[in-house]
XYZ file of C-alpha atoms in Angstrom:
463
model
C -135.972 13.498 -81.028
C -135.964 11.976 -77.080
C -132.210 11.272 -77.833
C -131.364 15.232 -79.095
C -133.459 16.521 -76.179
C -131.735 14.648 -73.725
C -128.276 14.649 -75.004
C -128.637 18.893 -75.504
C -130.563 19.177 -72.748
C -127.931 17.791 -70.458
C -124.838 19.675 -72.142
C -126.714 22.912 -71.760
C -128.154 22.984 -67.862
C -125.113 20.955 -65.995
C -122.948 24.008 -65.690
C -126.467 26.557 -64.804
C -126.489 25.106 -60.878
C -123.515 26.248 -59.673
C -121.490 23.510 -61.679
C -123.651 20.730 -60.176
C -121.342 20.857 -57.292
C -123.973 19.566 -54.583
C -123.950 15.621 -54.826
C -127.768 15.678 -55.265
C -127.371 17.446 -58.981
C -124.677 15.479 -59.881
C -126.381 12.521 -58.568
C -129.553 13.783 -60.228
C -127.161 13.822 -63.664
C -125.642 10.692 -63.217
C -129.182 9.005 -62.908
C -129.839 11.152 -66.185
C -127.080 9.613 -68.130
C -127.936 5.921 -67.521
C -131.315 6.304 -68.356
C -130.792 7.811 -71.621
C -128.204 5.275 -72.221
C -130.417 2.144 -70.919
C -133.594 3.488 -72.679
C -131.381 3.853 -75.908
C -130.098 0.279 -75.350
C -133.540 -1.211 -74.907
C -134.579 0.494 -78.343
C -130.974 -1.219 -79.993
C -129.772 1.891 -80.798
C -126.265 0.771 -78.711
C -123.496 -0.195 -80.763
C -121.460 -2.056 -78.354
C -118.603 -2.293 -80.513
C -117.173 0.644 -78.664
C -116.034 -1.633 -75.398
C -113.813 -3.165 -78.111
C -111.607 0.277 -78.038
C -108.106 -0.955 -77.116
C -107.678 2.383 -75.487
C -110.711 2.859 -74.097
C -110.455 -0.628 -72.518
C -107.252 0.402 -71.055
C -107.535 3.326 -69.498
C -110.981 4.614 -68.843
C -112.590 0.646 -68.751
C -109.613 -0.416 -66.096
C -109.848 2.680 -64.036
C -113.214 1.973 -63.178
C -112.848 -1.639 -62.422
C -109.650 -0.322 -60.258
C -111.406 2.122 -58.408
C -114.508 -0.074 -57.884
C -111.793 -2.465 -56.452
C -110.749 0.316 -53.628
C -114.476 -0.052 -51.650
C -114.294 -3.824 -51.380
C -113.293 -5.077 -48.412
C -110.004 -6.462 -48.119
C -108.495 -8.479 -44.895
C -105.970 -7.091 -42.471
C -102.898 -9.021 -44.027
C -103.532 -7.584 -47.700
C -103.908 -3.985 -46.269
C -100.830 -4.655 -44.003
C -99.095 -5.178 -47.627
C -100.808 -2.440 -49.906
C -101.430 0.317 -47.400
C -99.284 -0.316 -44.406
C -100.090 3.285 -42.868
C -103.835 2.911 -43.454
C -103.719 -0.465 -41.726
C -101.837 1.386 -39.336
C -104.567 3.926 -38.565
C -107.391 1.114 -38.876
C -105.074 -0.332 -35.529
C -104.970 2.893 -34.060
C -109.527 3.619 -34.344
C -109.416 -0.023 -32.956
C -107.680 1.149 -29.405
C -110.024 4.002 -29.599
C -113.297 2.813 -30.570
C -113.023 -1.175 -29.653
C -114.495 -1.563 -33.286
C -113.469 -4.830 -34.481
C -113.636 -5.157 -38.377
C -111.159 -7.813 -39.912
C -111.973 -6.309 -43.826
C -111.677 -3.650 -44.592
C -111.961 -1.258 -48.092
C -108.979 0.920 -49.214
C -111.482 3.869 -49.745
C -111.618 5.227 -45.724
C -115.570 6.463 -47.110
C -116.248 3.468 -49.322
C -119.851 5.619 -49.804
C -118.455 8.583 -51.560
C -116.060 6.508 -53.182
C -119.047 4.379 -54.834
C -120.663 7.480 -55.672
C -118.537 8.993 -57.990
C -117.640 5.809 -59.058
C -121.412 5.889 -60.281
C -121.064 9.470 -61.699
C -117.962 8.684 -63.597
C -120.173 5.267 -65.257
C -122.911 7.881 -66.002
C -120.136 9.974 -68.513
C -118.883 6.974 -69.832
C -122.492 5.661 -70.891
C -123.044 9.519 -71.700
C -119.915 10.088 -73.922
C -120.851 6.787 -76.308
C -124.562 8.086 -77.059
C -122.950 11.564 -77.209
C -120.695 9.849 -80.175
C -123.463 7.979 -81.927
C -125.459 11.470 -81.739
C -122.608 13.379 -83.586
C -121.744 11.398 -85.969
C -123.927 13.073 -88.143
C -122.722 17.219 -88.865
C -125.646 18.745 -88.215
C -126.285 17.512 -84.795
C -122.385 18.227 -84.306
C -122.792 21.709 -85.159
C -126.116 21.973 -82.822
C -124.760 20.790 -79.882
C -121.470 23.237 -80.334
C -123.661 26.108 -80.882
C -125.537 25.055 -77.689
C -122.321 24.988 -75.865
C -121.824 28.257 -77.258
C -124.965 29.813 -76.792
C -125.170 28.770 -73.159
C -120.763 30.273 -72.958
C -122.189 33.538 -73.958
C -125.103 33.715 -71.134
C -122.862 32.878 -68.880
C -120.383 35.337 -70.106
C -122.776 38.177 -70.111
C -123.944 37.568 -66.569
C -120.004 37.310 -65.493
C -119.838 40.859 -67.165
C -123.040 42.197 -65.231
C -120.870 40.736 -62.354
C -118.020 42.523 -62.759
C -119.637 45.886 -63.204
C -121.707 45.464 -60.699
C -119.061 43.908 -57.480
C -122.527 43.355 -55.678
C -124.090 41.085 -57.872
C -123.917 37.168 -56.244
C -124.379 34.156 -58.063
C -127.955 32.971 -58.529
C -129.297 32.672 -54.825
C -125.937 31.725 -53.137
C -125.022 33.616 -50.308
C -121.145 33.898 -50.654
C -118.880 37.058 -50.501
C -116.265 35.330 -52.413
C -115.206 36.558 -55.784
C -117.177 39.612 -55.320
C -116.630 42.054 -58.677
C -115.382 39.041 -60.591
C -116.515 37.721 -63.120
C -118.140 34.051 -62.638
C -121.795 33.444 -64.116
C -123.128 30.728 -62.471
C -120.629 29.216 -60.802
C -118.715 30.147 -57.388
C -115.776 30.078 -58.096
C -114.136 32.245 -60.980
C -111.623 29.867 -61.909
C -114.324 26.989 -62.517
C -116.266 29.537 -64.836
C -112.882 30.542 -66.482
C -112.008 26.608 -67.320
C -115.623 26.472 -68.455
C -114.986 29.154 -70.970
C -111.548 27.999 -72.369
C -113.179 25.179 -73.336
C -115.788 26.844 -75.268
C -114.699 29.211 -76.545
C -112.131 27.677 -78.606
C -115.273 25.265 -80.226
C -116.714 28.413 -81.171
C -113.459 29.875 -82.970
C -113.042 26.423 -84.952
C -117.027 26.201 -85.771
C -116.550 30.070 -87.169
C -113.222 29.166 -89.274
C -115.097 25.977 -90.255
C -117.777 27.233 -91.920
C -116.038 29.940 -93.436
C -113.656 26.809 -95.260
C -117.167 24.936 -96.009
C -118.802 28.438 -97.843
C -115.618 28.452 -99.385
C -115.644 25.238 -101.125
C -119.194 25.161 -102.007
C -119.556 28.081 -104.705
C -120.114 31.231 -102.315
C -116.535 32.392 -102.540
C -115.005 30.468 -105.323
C -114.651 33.757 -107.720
C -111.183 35.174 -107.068
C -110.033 38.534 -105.890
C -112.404 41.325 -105.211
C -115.826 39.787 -107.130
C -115.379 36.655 -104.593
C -114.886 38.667 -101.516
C -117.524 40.933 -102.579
C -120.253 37.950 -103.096
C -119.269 37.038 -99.771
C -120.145 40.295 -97.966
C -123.254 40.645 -99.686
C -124.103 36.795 -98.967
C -126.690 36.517 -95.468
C -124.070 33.857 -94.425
C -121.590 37.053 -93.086
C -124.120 38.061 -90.348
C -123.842 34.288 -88.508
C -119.548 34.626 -88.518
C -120.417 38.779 -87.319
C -122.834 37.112 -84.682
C -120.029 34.132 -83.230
C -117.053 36.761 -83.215
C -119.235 39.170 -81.378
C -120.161 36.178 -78.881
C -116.431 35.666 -78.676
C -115.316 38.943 -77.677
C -117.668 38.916 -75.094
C -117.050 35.691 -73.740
C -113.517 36.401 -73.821
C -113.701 39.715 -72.392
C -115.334 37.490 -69.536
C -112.489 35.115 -69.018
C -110.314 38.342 -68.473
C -112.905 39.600 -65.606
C -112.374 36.374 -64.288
C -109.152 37.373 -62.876
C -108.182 33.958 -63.260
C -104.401 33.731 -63.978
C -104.649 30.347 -64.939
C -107.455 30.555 -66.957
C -106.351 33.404 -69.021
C -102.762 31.517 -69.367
C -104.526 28.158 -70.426
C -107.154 30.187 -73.060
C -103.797 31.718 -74.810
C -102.081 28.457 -74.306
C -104.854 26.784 -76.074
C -105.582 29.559 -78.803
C -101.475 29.143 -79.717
C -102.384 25.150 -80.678
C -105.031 25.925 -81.693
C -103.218 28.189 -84.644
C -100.581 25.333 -84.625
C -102.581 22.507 -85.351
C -104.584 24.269 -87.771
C -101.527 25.311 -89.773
C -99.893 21.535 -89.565
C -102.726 20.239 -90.455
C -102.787 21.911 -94.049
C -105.941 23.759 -93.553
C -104.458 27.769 -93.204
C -106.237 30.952 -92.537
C -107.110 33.308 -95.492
C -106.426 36.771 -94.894
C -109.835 37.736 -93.884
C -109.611 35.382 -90.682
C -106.730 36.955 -89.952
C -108.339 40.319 -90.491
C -110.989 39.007 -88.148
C -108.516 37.547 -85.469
C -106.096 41.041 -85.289
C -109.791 42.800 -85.280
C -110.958 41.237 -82.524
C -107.763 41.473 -80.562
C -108.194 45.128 -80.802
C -111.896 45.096 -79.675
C -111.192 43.137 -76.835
C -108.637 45.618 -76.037
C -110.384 48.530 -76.734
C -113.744 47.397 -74.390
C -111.447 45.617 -71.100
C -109.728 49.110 -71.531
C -112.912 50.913 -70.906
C -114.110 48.024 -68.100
C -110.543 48.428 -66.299
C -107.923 46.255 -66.860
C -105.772 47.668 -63.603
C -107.367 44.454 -61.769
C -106.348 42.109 -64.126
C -102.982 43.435 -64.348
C -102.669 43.507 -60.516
C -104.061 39.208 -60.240
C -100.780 38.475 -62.285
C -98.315 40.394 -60.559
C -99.575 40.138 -57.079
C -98.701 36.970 -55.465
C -100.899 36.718 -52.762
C -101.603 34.320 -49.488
C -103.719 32.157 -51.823
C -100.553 30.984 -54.337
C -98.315 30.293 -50.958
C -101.100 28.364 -49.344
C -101.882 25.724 -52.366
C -97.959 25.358 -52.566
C -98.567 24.024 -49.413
C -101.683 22.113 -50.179
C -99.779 20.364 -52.681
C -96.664 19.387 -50.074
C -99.601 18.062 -48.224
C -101.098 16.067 -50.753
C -97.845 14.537 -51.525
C -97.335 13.520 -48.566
C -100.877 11.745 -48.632
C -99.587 9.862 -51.830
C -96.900 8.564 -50.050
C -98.475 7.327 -47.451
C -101.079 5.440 -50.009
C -99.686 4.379 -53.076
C -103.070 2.628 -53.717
C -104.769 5.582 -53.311
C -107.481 6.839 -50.518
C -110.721 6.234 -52.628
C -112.313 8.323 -55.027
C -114.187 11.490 -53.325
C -111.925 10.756 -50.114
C -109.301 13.864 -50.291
C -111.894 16.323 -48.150
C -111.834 13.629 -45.265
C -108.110 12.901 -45.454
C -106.501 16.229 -46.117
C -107.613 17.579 -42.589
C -105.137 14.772 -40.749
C -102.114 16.399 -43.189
C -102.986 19.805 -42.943
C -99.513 20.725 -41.192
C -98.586 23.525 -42.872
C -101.413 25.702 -44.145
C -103.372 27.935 -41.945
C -105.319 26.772 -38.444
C -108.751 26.037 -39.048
C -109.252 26.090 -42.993
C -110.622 23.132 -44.469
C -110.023 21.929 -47.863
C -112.190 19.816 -50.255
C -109.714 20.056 -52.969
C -105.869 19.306 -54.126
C -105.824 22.564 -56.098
C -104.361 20.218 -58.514
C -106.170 17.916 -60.355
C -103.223 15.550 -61.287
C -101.833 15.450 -57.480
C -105.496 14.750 -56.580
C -106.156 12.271 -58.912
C -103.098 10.373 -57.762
C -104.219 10.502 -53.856
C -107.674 8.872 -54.858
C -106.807 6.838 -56.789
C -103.313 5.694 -56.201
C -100.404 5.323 -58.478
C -102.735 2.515 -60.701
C -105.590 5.095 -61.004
C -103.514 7.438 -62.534
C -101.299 5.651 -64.512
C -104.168 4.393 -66.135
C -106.040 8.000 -66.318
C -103.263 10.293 -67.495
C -101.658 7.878 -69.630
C -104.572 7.045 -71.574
C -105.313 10.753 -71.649
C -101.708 11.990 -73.131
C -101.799 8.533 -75.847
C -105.161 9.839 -76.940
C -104.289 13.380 -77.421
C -100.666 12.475 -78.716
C -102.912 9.951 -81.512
C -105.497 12.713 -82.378
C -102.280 15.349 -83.087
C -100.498 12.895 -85.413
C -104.296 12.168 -86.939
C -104.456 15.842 -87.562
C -101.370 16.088 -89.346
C -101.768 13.186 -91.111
C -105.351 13.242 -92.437
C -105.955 17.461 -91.981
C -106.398 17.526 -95.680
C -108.813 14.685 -96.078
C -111.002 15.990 -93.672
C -113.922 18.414 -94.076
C -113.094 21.467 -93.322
C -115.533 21.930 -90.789
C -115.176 19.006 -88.877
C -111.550 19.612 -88.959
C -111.615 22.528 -87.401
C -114.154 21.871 -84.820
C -111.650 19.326 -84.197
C -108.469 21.260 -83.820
C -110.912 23.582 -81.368
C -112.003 20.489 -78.956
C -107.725 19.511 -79.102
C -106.884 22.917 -78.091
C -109.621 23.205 -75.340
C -107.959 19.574 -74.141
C -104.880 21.404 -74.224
C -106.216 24.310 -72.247
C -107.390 22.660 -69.778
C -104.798 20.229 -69.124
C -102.569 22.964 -68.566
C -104.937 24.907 -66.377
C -105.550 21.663 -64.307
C -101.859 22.217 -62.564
C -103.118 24.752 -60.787
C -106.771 24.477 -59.966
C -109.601 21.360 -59.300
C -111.787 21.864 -62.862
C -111.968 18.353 -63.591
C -113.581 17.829 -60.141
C -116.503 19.923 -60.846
C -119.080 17.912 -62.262
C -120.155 19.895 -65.077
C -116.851 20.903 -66.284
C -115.762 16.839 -66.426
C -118.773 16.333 -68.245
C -117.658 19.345 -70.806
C -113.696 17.889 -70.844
C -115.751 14.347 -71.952
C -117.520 16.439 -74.617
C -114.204 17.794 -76.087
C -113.002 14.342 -76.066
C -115.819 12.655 -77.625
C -115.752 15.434 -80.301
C -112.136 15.022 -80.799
C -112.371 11.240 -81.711
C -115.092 11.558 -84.058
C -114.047 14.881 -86.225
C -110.785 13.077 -86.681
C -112.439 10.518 -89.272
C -111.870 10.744 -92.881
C -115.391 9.155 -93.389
C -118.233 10.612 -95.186
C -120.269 12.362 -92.602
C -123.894 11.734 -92.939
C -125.534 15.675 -92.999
């Protein structure tokens, strides 16, 4: 019970702070996560068979030991070979400070560095009880209709913002995004990644059950006396009750504004379709009916919100698209100058120095791409080891789908194909925006993995 609390409990009130953005809720989290994990050890519920995970060891297990590596101390002659400019500047604070230090750390805040470092443990430790915890489908499908449950508050309050331009977020006292929808985050394209990765959960838990009430008696008479027993069955008002969550929470992601966002959530809903078809487990003609149904509805209601906005965020091309071109020329240039990287959580104290050709006077915490920034923290190692891991994993789990789709329960298989798709989503969304540097959404892209990885068994599921 301690384990469900904490492991639901966690999923569900990251995102409700403004994305745990402030260190001290992250922090807070990452304290959270290894004590669940360290009280779950104590009891022996930790199978540490996991660190045995070829891939896992590889990418995720070296990453951290690399990045760790960036806030030791290193002397003069060994920066002079891996980070000639850095040793360069270290020369430079020298004539100006008459600080002496002989070692020094690749990471120029070896503080903030170790902190993430700390947060990124924490989802590790969290990820492996997370995978123990679903193993069994029940507490699968609870903590996706948590996730769900918690998209469509968020959702609702994003609409309330959007009709209402005046409506803030919680107690912050911001102007930005005013009339957008956001819920409880600042930034609409952080809610909008949120969402894509929901959302697409929710459409594989519907389809999944459906498959599941399919197989088990409720709808095994053909023609009209199946459908009929169907209808009349209690079990229609639950798939009613998720598409109606859907079309709000997608009618949500449109208020976003959020070009990316709405490009990744159609992105994702394509392979979504895709893998579901590959995989041998196709639609009947009432999820169809349902899909083309909704598509109208969601039509029909942004029609009578106003979708002139929306419209005018995808044609309009606006300071903000010029300015993280050059945000990213910048950021290049960064990774240039440190092919080891500059320590995790360093870009906000490094970017300022190559700020040369954005505006005067605006400071940025963020790459505005999370592969570019990535590959300034953590250098050409870090990232290698991070988005290689990443595309092997998701490359595996596709084949696994088409290999195994038809030995694998329907519902699991397509809460599956939904956590792929939302990988998918994201990933594509991450070109253009910082989602996997806000705490809760990282936490939410390890959730999609974790759930990926364990719906693609062929085992019997314990219910």
């Amino acid at each position: 019970m301690l384990q469900a609390i904490g492991m639901v409990g966690i999923i569900v009130t990251i995102p409700l702070v403004f994305g745990a953005v402030q260190p001290v809720v992250w922090s807070f989290y990452a304290g959270l996560m290894i004590c669940f994990f360290s009280v779950e050890w104590l009891r022996g519920k930790i199978d540490f068979r996991f660190l045995y995970n070829p891939l896992l060891f590889f990418s995720a297990g070296l990453f951290l030991i690399y990045s760790l590596l960036q806030i030791i101390p290193i002397p003069q002659s060994m920066m002079s070979f891996l980070s000639p400019f850095q040793q360069q500047v270290y020369e430079y604070s020298h004539i100006l400070t008459g600080n002496t230090m002989k070692w020094r750390p690749l990471s120029y805040v070896w503080r903030d560095s170790l902190a993430w470092w700390i947060f990124l443990v924490g989802l590790l430790l969290f990820g492996q009880l997370l995978k123990e915890y679903i193993s069994k489908t029940k507490n699968l499908v609870i903590v996706v209709g948590a996730m769900a449950v918690l998209a469509l508050f968020e959702s609702v309050y994003g609409l309330v913002q959007a009709l209402i331009p005046t409506l803030g977020v919680l107690w912050a006292e911001t102007d930005a995004y005013l009339g957008d929808a956001r819920g409880t985050f600042i930034n609409r394209n952080h809610f909008a990644g949120f969402i894509e990765m929901v959302w697409l959960l929710m459409l594989g838990l519907s389809f999944g059950l459906a498959q599941m009430w399919r197989q088990d008696g409720y709808a095994r008479a053909e023609g009209a006396i199946g459908t009929k027993y169907f209808l009349t069955s209690d079990r229609i008002g639950l798939q009613l009750l998720l598409w109606a969550a859907m079309l709000f929470i997608l009618l949500a992601l449109l208020f976003s504004k959020s070009r990316a966002g709405i490009a990744g959530a159609l992105i994702g809903f394509i392979s979504f379709l895709t893998l579901a078809h590959i995989g041998g487990k196709r639609f009947s003609w009432p999820a169809w009916a349902a899909m083309g149904s909704g598509l109208v509805l969601l039509l029909f209601y942004g029609n009578v919100i106003g979708f002139e906005n929306i419209i005018g965020r995808f044609l309009d091309i606006d300071e903000h698209a010029g300015s993280r071109a050059n945000i990213w020329m910048d950021t290049i240039e960064i990774i240039r100058h440190h092919p080891f990287g500059i320590g995790l959580g360093n870009y906000e104290h490094v970017i300022p120095i190559y700020n040369s050709t954005g505006p005067i006077g605006i400071t940025y915490r963020h790459a505005h791409n999370d592969y570019l920034q990535i590959m300034a923290e953590s250098g050409w190692p870090g990232f290698i080891l991070l988005a290689g891991g990443f595309s092997v994993f998701l490359g595996a789990s596709i084949r696994r789908i088409v290999r195994l789709g038809p030995d694998i329960d329907p519902l699991r298989f397509n809460i599956g194909v939904g956590a792929c798709a939302g990988l998918i989503s994201i990933a594509f969304h991450s070109f253009f925006d910082f989602n996997l540097q806000i705490p809760s959404n990282l936490l939410y892209f390890v959730v999609l993995i974790v759930i990926l990885h364990e719906c693609g068994k062929t085992r019997i599921h314990r219910l």
